[in-house]
Amino acid sequence: MVRGLSGACAAVMLMLGAVAAHASPSVYTTAPDEPRAVTVKGAGDGRADDSAAIQQAIDRAAAKGGGGIVFLPAGTYRISRTLFLWPGVRIFGIGAQRPVILLGKNTPGFQKGVAHMLMFTGAKRQTDKDTPPAAFPPAGSVPFDKSIADANPGTFYSALGNIDFRILDGNPAATAIRFHSAQHSFVSHVDFDLGTALAGLYHVANEAEDLHFKGGRYGILAEKPSPAWGFALVDSTFEGQRDAAIREHEAGLTMVNVAFKNVPVGIEIDRGYGDWLWGQDLRFENVSKAGVVISNEKNVYTQVGFQNVVASGTPTFARFRESGRTVAGKGASYKVTSFTHGLTLPGVGRMGEYKTDAKIEAIGALPAPAAPAIRALPPVSDWVSVRTLGAKGDDKTDDTAALQTAIDSHRVVYLPAGFYRVSDTLKLRPDTVLVGLHPSLTQIVLPDGTPAYQGVGAPKALVESASGGDAIVAGLGLDTQGANPRATALLWKAGATSMVNDVKFQGGHGTDRFDGTRIVPYNNNATGDPDAARRWAGQYASLWVTEGGGGTFANVWSPSTFGHPGIYVSDTETPGRIIQASVEHHVRSEFALNRVANWELLAPQTEGEAGESGDAVALEIRNSRNILVANFHGYRVTRTRKAAPAAVTVYNSQDIRFRNVHVNGESGLGTCDENGCATFLRLTKFPFENSIRDVTHGLDVREREFAVLDIPAKPDAVEPSTFQGAKITQLADGFHSAGGGAVDAQGRLYFIDRFFQRIWRWSDAGKLEMVRDATLDPVNLTVDKSGDLLVLSSYGRNGTVYSVKPDAPDSQISVLPATPVRSGPTTVLPVNWWNNGEFKDQINPKTYEYTTLAEMFVRDMGKGKLHEYVSPDGSVALPAYRTFAQGPADHRGLRFSDALDTYGFIQGRPGERVFVTNGSENRTYSGVVGAGGAITDLKVFAERGGEGVAVDGQGRVYVANGQIFVYAPDGKEIGRIDVPERPLQLVFGGEDKRTLYVLSHHGLYAVTPGRGR
């Protein structure tokens, strides 16, 4: 008998597994005063099946519109099937002890494959009216439910906190939480007692903190997040996992204050994959095989960095999967001051090389564990609800006075769900804690046209902290609307120990109304707000840290198109740290720093939207020093149709340390249409042209994926091209978006300026000539043996292919139908490809191995198409690639296909070996052309891929990837040709076919290659 329990209770506790002695304390010891919350009415005795009770509470919360809040009281809740956490629903454990969700021994359905106790989902059940069917519903629901959609780019605000999970024996396929989401989600304050189960978290999203994993095959098992954003893990521990504490790939994993103990491997990156992996303030104890296992060691997407790591009983800090080489620790206990691996740039304006650098020293013993990076909130017993002090939160009443009175008279102020309208600045005390539980349901709102915020003047805050102090703002939405030009949502002057956590700056995407409906942020052509009085970039910064402000800023979402910028830090040397911030949809800059020192930006993610962000930079750094930027993701949406010079601009700054940089413009899509369900990696041809521009010194960083770059006060001189004798001549410029080039039998170059919908020709004789100027949405072209152009247009559901004779009357055009594939014609192929399985789980449920990107590429490239578009003379054929449509079938719609997405076409005869690039791996392949555009016998040719590839008469291969890299026929790199602009497409032409035409977005160049090294 367990002492202190009756015989019956003791027997039950022994059957269920006693509460772990190390169980973490409850965060919400009593229920917050939250009228909107739905409380679970389950038994909570560990014996009754509480699955239905918990699901019913979640369903009720979701039914209110815009998401909801669920309270799970203390108790042990046994479940027998998967729980679905709908978008926008947050569930919190309440009570002196954390509630536990329990999976009993041998629960049916949790023995094979992957089976989830709780799933973050992408939508309510797909039987809902006007909801499309689920593309690739996750296989892990028990029982399987094909109507459940996975999380998608529109899944916002979902969260779980202060609930423990326990999995008893006999459930080897079980995972506690399938944590997929898009924005502003978290899992926090959870103990995972996993026993023999598969994992605690399967898939990851945004941010997690205070998680503690005990046992299991893995603590975390993760693929790429949805929709390819990063994941930050903070203040967490792993102990006793059988294979690895964390096994993942492409998770964008950022770790702060994480400990690993008594495991064979700390972090394992899967075979055939890389990751943007950053960890600081980590601790490894008794890690027998390796602290980290690194795969794809010579690939740009493998970027690994650590800072301030201590270890004991960990003889091998890093192990490289393919080569088998290792980086050993030093002594029984040691400190890793820094470790980096990946493409390392020797300076601004220079291309990179793969390097591993480790600074490791022996220490006598491990120091004491660090204090949490994210502060705990005060106990709920200290929270004072503003409703008890007269605030209404009804989206009608002016609550300014009531809220300010609450702040003035109480340290910890709680805002229940509601929209609290204000007309003046809310001023915090130095120690104020302003807290809510849901940033979409709980908003402080400044109505449009508020008099105090009009006209020209200094910034006026919606909420303003006192100077210095340790204030906290958490769990709230702040909305300055769109017609308040002097507004800044949060003016932060608090000190180094202050905190802003789980705050959304409303406005623009993801903004819900009081009734839960979502605001459409655009007029009918996405060029402005539906209300013309609401001006994009017409306000001060949404979050402005200034005048000595600092602290920790975690899980922040700042997408208000009205703010400029989304996050601004200025005039401070107080240490500050941003941990996972999504800053999106701004007009001129997303992040900006000016006169700042001693800050860290960890997992900053930006997203430039097509309508508003065509000229925006992701991060602007001015007059600053001692700045760390780690796991930076600068993304431009696939709708983008305008070039932009650089993701990051730097002015008069020094000691700026970039660790792991990911600048891209592609995103996966999982969809079902009349052609069936599929995943497809859409891309724009307009990611940032360069990752970084040092404006002061006039230098660009062309590498868009790299692990290491330090920017000093004075950069070193840039090295010249290494391919000797190459002569570069600019032939023409002033284009908006040049591409889709091809040459005819005379060596004349044809290409398209997509924005102006013009087809151009260049020749030595005629120079630059306009061939066609018709509004037909041309994207790519090729030339048949008769010298006619076969043009692919983006117009229509599946695009349109037409033929024109270059010198015929402008009225001549022949629209070509898709016909069954036949043998004979030369095949027209995209030169660059993107292939990725996002939004469809790639795990093999029998082996727990993942299909690699290389395997996907070989598999998909080997499939020929059933139909093709044949030129009128029958000499060339363009396979009819599947087209993914978004929007109407006219010019307003978006179309994506392998043929539309490529920078240009190549031609290959059946049986001929051609060169193509795979952007998902950044590799160049050779392969044999087959029927219907199939390419087989694929072989890796070079570890650089890119936008274009061409072959000269000597068999030398030229790859456009920031600069032009030249390879001998055997794949050995023999030189580099530097060009004034980023090269996008390479085509050999001219009268002797020895001139390398280089297309950039804005210019046309000719390169006479020379002899090389």
mmCIF file of C-alpha atoms in Angstrom, residues 543-778:
data_model
loop_
_atom_site.group_PDB
_atom_site.id
_atom_site.type_symbol
_atom_site.label_atom_id
_atom_site.label_comp_id
_atom_site.label_asym_id
_atom_site.label_seq_id
_atom_site.Cartn_x
_atom_site.Cartn_y
_atom_site.Cartn_z
ATOM 1 C CA LEU A 543 6.581 47.615 -31.214
ATOM 2 C CA TRP A 544 9.110 50.336 -30.466
ATOM 3 C CA VAL A 545 11.875 49.650 -27.951
ATOM 4 C CA THR A 546 13.794 52.827 -27.232
ATOM 5 C CA GLU A 547 15.443 55.182 -24.736
ATOM 6 C CA GLY A 548 17.364 52.480 -22.912
ATOM 7 C CA GLY A 549 14.693 49.813 -23.250
ATOM 8 C CA GLY A 550 15.552 46.134 -23.332
ATOM 9 C CA GLY A 551 14.430 42.761 -22.014
ATOM 10 C CA THR A 552 13.090 39.554 -23.532
ATOM 11 C CA PHE A 553 10.561 39.478 -26.359
ATOM 12 C CA ALA A 554 9.215 35.991 -27.081
ATOM 13 C CA ASN A 555 6.645 34.628 -29.538
ATOM 14 C CA VAL A 556 5.699 38.019 -30.923
ATOM 15 C CA TRP A 557 3.624 38.411 -34.089
ATOM 16 C CA SER A 558 3.715 41.826 -35.772
ATOM 17 C CA PRO A 559 1.933 41.876 -39.162
ATOM 18 C CA SER A 560 0.157 45.237 -39.086
ATOM 19 C CA THR A 561 0.607 46.787 -42.513
ATOM 20 C CA PHE A 562 -0.086 50.207 -40.971
ATOM 21 C CA GLY A 563 2.977 50.215 -38.704
ATOM 22 C CA HIS A 564 6.430 51.265 -39.855
ATOM 23 C CA PRO A 565 8.285 49.099 -39.120
ATOM 24 C CA GLY A 566 6.821 46.051 -37.398
ATOM 25 C CA ILE A 567 9.513 46.030 -34.700
ATOM 26 C CA TYR A 568 11.837 48.991 -34.169
ATOM 27 C CA VAL A 569 14.688 49.109 -31.651
ATOM 28 C CA SER A 570 16.490 52.414 -31.265
ATOM 29 C CA ASP A 571 18.766 54.352 -28.954
ATOM 30 C CA THR A 572 19.567 51.648 -26.435
ATOM 31 C CA GLU A 573 22.519 49.679 -25.156
ATOM 32 C CA THR A 574 20.435 47.798 -22.595
ATOM 33 C CA PRO A 575 20.662 44.068 -23.410
ATOM 34 C CA GLY A 576 17.685 42.768 -25.316
ATOM 35 C CA ARG A 577 16.739 39.424 -26.770
ATOM 36 C CA ILE A 578 14.060 38.507 -29.274
ATOM 37 C CA ILE A 579 13.122 34.823 -29.287
ATOM 38 C CA GLN A 580 10.901 33.843 -32.237
ATOM 39 C CA ALA A 581 9.208 36.856 -33.718
ATOM 40 C CA SER A 582 7.170 36.854 -36.919
ATOM 41 C CA VAL A 583 7.254 40.313 -38.501
ATOM 42 C CA GLU A 584 5.369 40.526 -41.750
ATOM 43 C CA HIS A 585 3.576 42.519 -44.441
ATOM 44 C CA HIS A 586 5.211 45.906 -43.978
ATOM 45 C CA VAL A 587 5.838 48.458 -46.686
ATOM 46 C CA ARG A 588 9.420 49.619 -46.148
ATOM 47 C CA SER A 589 10.997 47.429 -43.450
ATOM 48 C CA GLU A 590 9.916 44.604 -41.175
ATOM 49 C CA PHE A 591 12.586 44.897 -38.436
ATOM 50 C CA ALA A 592 14.777 47.949 -37.905
ATOM 51 C CA LEU A 593 17.610 48.734 -35.486
ATOM 52 C CA ASN A 594 19.158 52.188 -35.078
ATOM 53 C CA ARG A 595 21.852 53.116 -32.565
ATOM 54 C CA VAL A 596 21.538 49.776 -30.797
ATOM 55 C CA ALA A 597 24.085 47.607 -29.002
ATOM 56 C CA ASN A 598 24.050 44.318 -27.105
ATOM 57 C CA TRP A 599 21.004 42.717 -28.674
ATOM 58 C CA GLU A 600 20.271 39.211 -29.897
ATOM 59 C CA LEU A 601 17.705 38.382 -32.573
ATOM 60 C CA LEU A 602 17.040 34.663 -32.277
ATOM 61 C CA ALA A 603 14.701 33.092 -34.842
ATOM 62 C CA PRO A 604 13.451 36.336 -36.389
ATOM 63 C CA GLN A 605 11.131 35.487 -39.263
ATOM 64 C CA THR A 606 9.867 37.945 -41.845
ATOM 65 C CA GLU A 607 7.365 37.673 -44.673
ATOM 66 C CA GLY A 608 7.079 40.192 -47.458
ATOM 67 C CA GLU A 609 3.603 40.229 -49.003
ATOM 68 C CA ALA A 610 3.045 40.837 -52.703
ATOM 69 C CA GLY A 611 0.651 43.770 -52.382
ATOM 70 C CA GLU A 612 2.428 45.879 -49.775
ATOM 71 C CA SER A 613 6.008 44.630 -49.419
ATOM 72 C CA GLY A 614 7.437 44.860 -52.934
ATOM 73 C CA ASP A 615 9.995 47.431 -51.784
ATOM 74 C CA ALA A 616 10.434 46.297 -48.173
ATOM 75 C CA VAL A 617 13.611 44.995 -46.594
ATOM 76 C CA ALA A 618 13.336 42.315 -43.953
ATOM 77 C CA LEU A 619 15.894 43.733 -41.521
ATOM 78 C CA GLU A 620 17.536 47.132 -41.438
ATOM 79 C CA ILE A 621 20.535 47.715 -39.148
ATOM 80 C CA ARG A 622 21.846 51.256 -38.735
ATOM 81 C CA ASN A 623 24.595 52.713 -36.550
ATOM 82 C CA SER A 624 24.679 49.633 -34.340
ATOM 83 C CA ARG A 625 27.188 47.192 -32.843
ATOM 84 C CA ASN A 626 27.416 43.902 -30.974
ATOM 85 C CA ILE A 627 24.342 42.390 -32.571
ATOM 86 C CA LEU A 628 23.751 38.645 -32.986
ATOM 87 C CA VAL A 629 21.256 37.532 -35.627
ATOM 88 C CA ALA A 630 20.729 33.749 -35.497
ATOM 89 C CA ASN A 631 18.362 31.564 -37.510
ATOM 90 C CA PHE A 632 17.157 34.483 -39.586
ATOM 91 C CA HIS A 633 14.450 33.642 -42.134
ATOM 92 C CA GLY A 634 13.725 36.303 -44.752
ATOM 93 C CA TYR A 635 10.806 35.143 -46.888
ATOM 94 C CA ARG A 636 8.888 36.750 -49.741
ATOM 95 C CA VAL A 637 5.557 35.177 -50.625
ATOM 96 C CA THR A 638 5.044 33.170 -53.800
ATOM 97 C CA ARG A 639 2.669 35.856 -55.089
ATOM 98 C CA THR A 640 5.560 38.336 -55.362
ATOM 99 C CA ARG A 641 6.192 39.730 -58.839
ATOM 100 C CA LYS A 642 8.803 42.404 -58.151
ATOM 101 C CA ALA A 643 12.544 42.179 -57.548
ATOM 102 C CA ALA A 644 14.091 43.550 -54.371
ATOM 103 C CA PRO A 645 17.828 44.086 -53.827
ATOM 104 C CA ALA A 646 18.450 42.592 -50.378
ATOM 105 C CA ALA A 647 16.766 41.071 -47.352
ATOM 106 C CA VAL A 648 19.062 42.876 -44.900
ATOM 107 C CA THR A 649 20.569 46.339 -45.235
ATOM 108 C CA VAL A 650 23.424 47.486 -42.993
ATOM 109 C CA TYR A 651 24.523 51.087 -42.472
ATOM 110 C CA ASN A 652 27.555 52.261 -40.457
ATOM 111 C CA SER A 653 27.515 49.233 -38.188
ATOM 112 C CA GLN A 654 30.094 46.823 -36.806
ATOM 113 C CA ASP A 655 30.365 43.521 -34.956
ATOM 114 C CA ILE A 656 27.173 42.259 -36.550
ATOM 115 C CA ARG A 657 27.239 38.462 -36.329
ATOM 116 C CA PHE A 658 24.986 36.456 -38.629
ATOM 117 C CA ARG A 659 24.576 32.781 -37.765
ATOM 118 C CA ASN A 660 22.311 30.690 -40.004
ATOM 119 C CA VAL A 661 20.655 32.774 -42.695
ATOM 120 C CA HIS A 662 17.768 31.487 -44.816
ATOM 121 C CA VAL A 663 16.468 33.830 -47.546
ATOM 122 C CA ASN A 664 13.872 32.291 -49.838
ATOM 123 C CA GLY A 665 10.717 32.729 -51.873
ATOM 124 C CA GLU A 666 9.084 29.290 -52.068
ATOM 125 C CA SER A 667 6.375 27.623 -50.011
ATOM 126 C CA GLY A 668 4.662 24.258 -50.070
ATOM 127 C CA LEU A 669 1.022 23.796 -50.934
ATOM 128 C CA GLY A 670 -1.132 20.824 -50.044
ATOM 129 C CA THR A 671 -4.339 20.922 -52.020
ATOM 130 C CA CYS A 672 -7.094 18.953 -53.687
ATOM 131 C CA ASP A 673 -8.548 20.009 -57.036
ATOM 132 C CA GLU A 674 -10.119 18.387 -60.081
ATOM 133 C CA ASN A 675 -6.825 16.592 -60.694
ATOM 134 C CA GLY A 676 -6.716 15.017 -57.233
ATOM 135 C CA CYS A 677 -4.737 15.794 -54.092
ATOM 136 C CA ALA A 678 -1.094 16.774 -54.263
ATOM 137 C CA THR A 679 1.668 18.703 -52.582
ATOM 138 C CA PHE A 680 3.592 21.186 -54.656
ATOM 139 C CA LEU A 681 6.388 23.577 -53.825
ATOM 140 C CA ARG A 682 5.301 26.892 -55.326
ATOM 141 C CA LEU A 683 7.889 29.561 -55.776
ATOM 142 C CA THR A 684 8.280 33.117 -56.813
ATOM 143 C CA LYS A 685 11.096 34.149 -59.098
ATOM 144 C CA PHE A 686 11.584 37.133 -56.824
ATOM 145 C CA PRO A 687 13.135 36.142 -53.529
ATOM 146 C CA PHE A 688 15.499 38.849 -52.337
ATOM 147 C CA GLU A 689 18.298 39.046 -54.906
ATOM 148 C CA ASN A 690 20.905 39.203 -52.142
ATOM 149 C CA SER A 691 20.770 38.264 -48.509
ATOM 150 C CA ILE A 692 22.632 41.326 -47.197
ATOM 151 C CA ARG A 693 23.642 44.708 -48.590
ATOM 152 C CA ASP A 694 26.327 46.690 -46.768
ATOM 153 C CA VAL A 695 25.136 50.062 -47.991
ATOM 154 C CA THR A 696 28.014 51.965 -46.413
ATOM 155 C CA HIS A 697 30.641 50.018 -48.336
ATOM 156 C CA GLY A 698 28.590 49.161 -51.424
ATOM 157 C CA LEU A 699 28.900 45.391 -50.984
ATOM 158 C CA ASP A 700 26.330 42.649 -51.478
ATOM 159 C CA VAL A 701 26.181 39.153 -50.025
ATOM 160 C CA ARG A 702 24.987 36.971 -52.888
ATOM 161 C CA GLU A 703 24.781 33.740 -50.865
ATOM 162 C CA ARG A 704 21.175 33.428 -49.685
ATOM 163 C CA GLU A 705 21.818 30.371 -47.498
ATOM 164 C CA PHE A 706 24.806 30.343 -45.176
ATOM 165 C CA ALA A 707 25.933 29.544 -41.650
ATOM 166 C CA VAL A 708 28.467 32.230 -40.731
ATOM 167 C CA LEU A 709 29.188 35.855 -41.577
ATOM 168 C CA ASP A 710 30.709 38.554 -39.388
ATOM 169 C CA ILE A 711 30.408 42.172 -40.474
ATOM 170 C CA PRO A 712 33.243 44.337 -39.124
ATOM 171 C CA ALA A 713 33.576 48.105 -39.170
ATOM 172 C CA LYS A 714 35.666 47.902 -42.360
ATOM 173 C CA PRO A 715 35.230 44.878 -44.636
ATOM 174 C CA ASP A 716 38.133 43.295 -46.465
ATOM 175 C CA ALA A 717 38.558 43.845 -50.179
ATOM 176 C CA VAL A 718 36.466 41.624 -52.425
ATOM 177 C CA GLU A 719 38.317 38.968 -54.410
ATOM 178 C CA PRO A 720 38.050 39.173 -58.217
ATOM 179 C CA SER A 721 36.670 36.430 -60.440
ATOM 180 C CA THR A 722 38.755 33.261 -60.455
ATOM 181 C CA PHE A 723 37.907 32.182 -64.016
ATOM 182 C CA GLN A 724 40.727 33.779 -65.963
ATOM 183 C CA GLY A 725 40.082 35.574 -69.192
ATOM 184 C CA ALA A 726 36.333 35.937 -68.784
ATOM 185 C CA LYS A 727 35.090 39.171 -70.339
ATOM 186 C CA ILE A 728 31.750 40.611 -69.209
ATOM 187 C CA THR A 729 29.777 43.155 -71.252
ATOM 188 C CA GLN A 730 26.424 44.685 -70.417
ATOM 189 C CA LEU A 731 24.258 44.580 -73.529
ATOM 190 C CA ALA A 732 21.042 46.162 -72.223
ATOM 191 C CA ASP A 733 19.359 47.154 -68.983
ATOM 192 C CA GLY A 734 16.226 48.784 -67.592
ATOM 193 C CA PHE A 735 14.117 45.635 -67.560
ATOM 194 C CA HIS A 736 11.718 44.907 -64.725
ATOM 195 C CA SER A 737 11.762 41.098 -64.695
ATOM 196 C CA ALA A 738 13.721 39.594 -67.556
ATOM 197 C CA GLY A 739 13.728 35.828 -68.046
ATOM 198 C CA GLY A 740 12.546 32.902 -70.093
ATOM 199 C CA GLY A 741 15.362 33.175 -72.611
ATOM 200 C CA ALA A 742 16.203 30.937 -75.573
ATOM 201 C CA VAL A 743 18.303 31.196 -78.743
ATOM 202 C CA ASP A 744 17.468 30.357 -82.339
ATOM 203 C CA ALA A 745 19.623 28.642 -84.970
ATOM 204 C CA GLN A 746 21.331 31.957 -85.779
ATOM 205 C CA GLY A 747 22.275 32.423 -82.116
ATOM 206 C CA ARG A 748 19.828 35.279 -81.564
ATOM 207 C CA LEU A 749 18.511 35.530 -78.009
ATOM 208 C CA TYR A 750 14.794 35.857 -77.270
ATOM 209 C CA PHE A 751 13.547 36.638 -73.765
ATOM 210 C CA ILE A 752 10.567 38.028 -71.872
ATOM 211 C CA ASP A 753 10.105 40.976 -69.550
ATOM 212 C CA ARG A 754 7.242 39.485 -67.607
ATOM 213 C CA PHE A 755 5.959 42.613 -65.892
ATOM 214 C CA PHE A 756 5.597 44.524 -69.174
ATOM 215 C CA GLN A 757 4.566 41.352 -71.047
ATOM 216 C CA ARG A 758 7.060 42.047 -73.822
ATOM 217 C CA ILE A 759 9.132 39.621 -75.850
ATOM 218 C CA TRP A 760 12.589 40.934 -76.785
ATOM 219 C CA ARG A 761 15.340 39.803 -79.136
ATOM 220 C CA TRP A 762 19.042 40.487 -78.954
ATOM 221 C CA SER A 763 21.550 39.946 -81.752
ATOM 222 C CA ASP A 764 24.870 41.479 -82.686
ATOM 223 C CA ALA A 765 23.311 42.744 -85.890
ATOM 224 C CA GLY A 766 19.995 44.092 -84.666
ATOM 225 C CA LYS A 767 20.933 44.782 -81.057
ATOM 226 C CA LEU A 768 17.845 45.060 -78.826
ATOM 227 C CA GLU A 769 14.539 44.597 -80.684
ATOM 228 C CA MET A 770 10.997 44.325 -79.370
ATOM 229 C CA VAL A 771 9.396 41.288 -81.006
ATOM 230 C CA ARG A 772 5.972 41.298 -79.372
ATOM 231 C CA ASP A 773 4.135 43.709 -77.056
ATOM 232 C CA ALA A 774 0.787 42.079 -76.336
ATOM 233 C CA THR A 775 -1.041 41.558 -73.059
ATOM 234 C CA LEU A 776 -0.840 37.776 -73.151
ATOM 235 C CA ASP A 777 0.958 37.108 -69.825
ATOM 236 C CA PRO A 778 4.023 35.405 -71.354
#
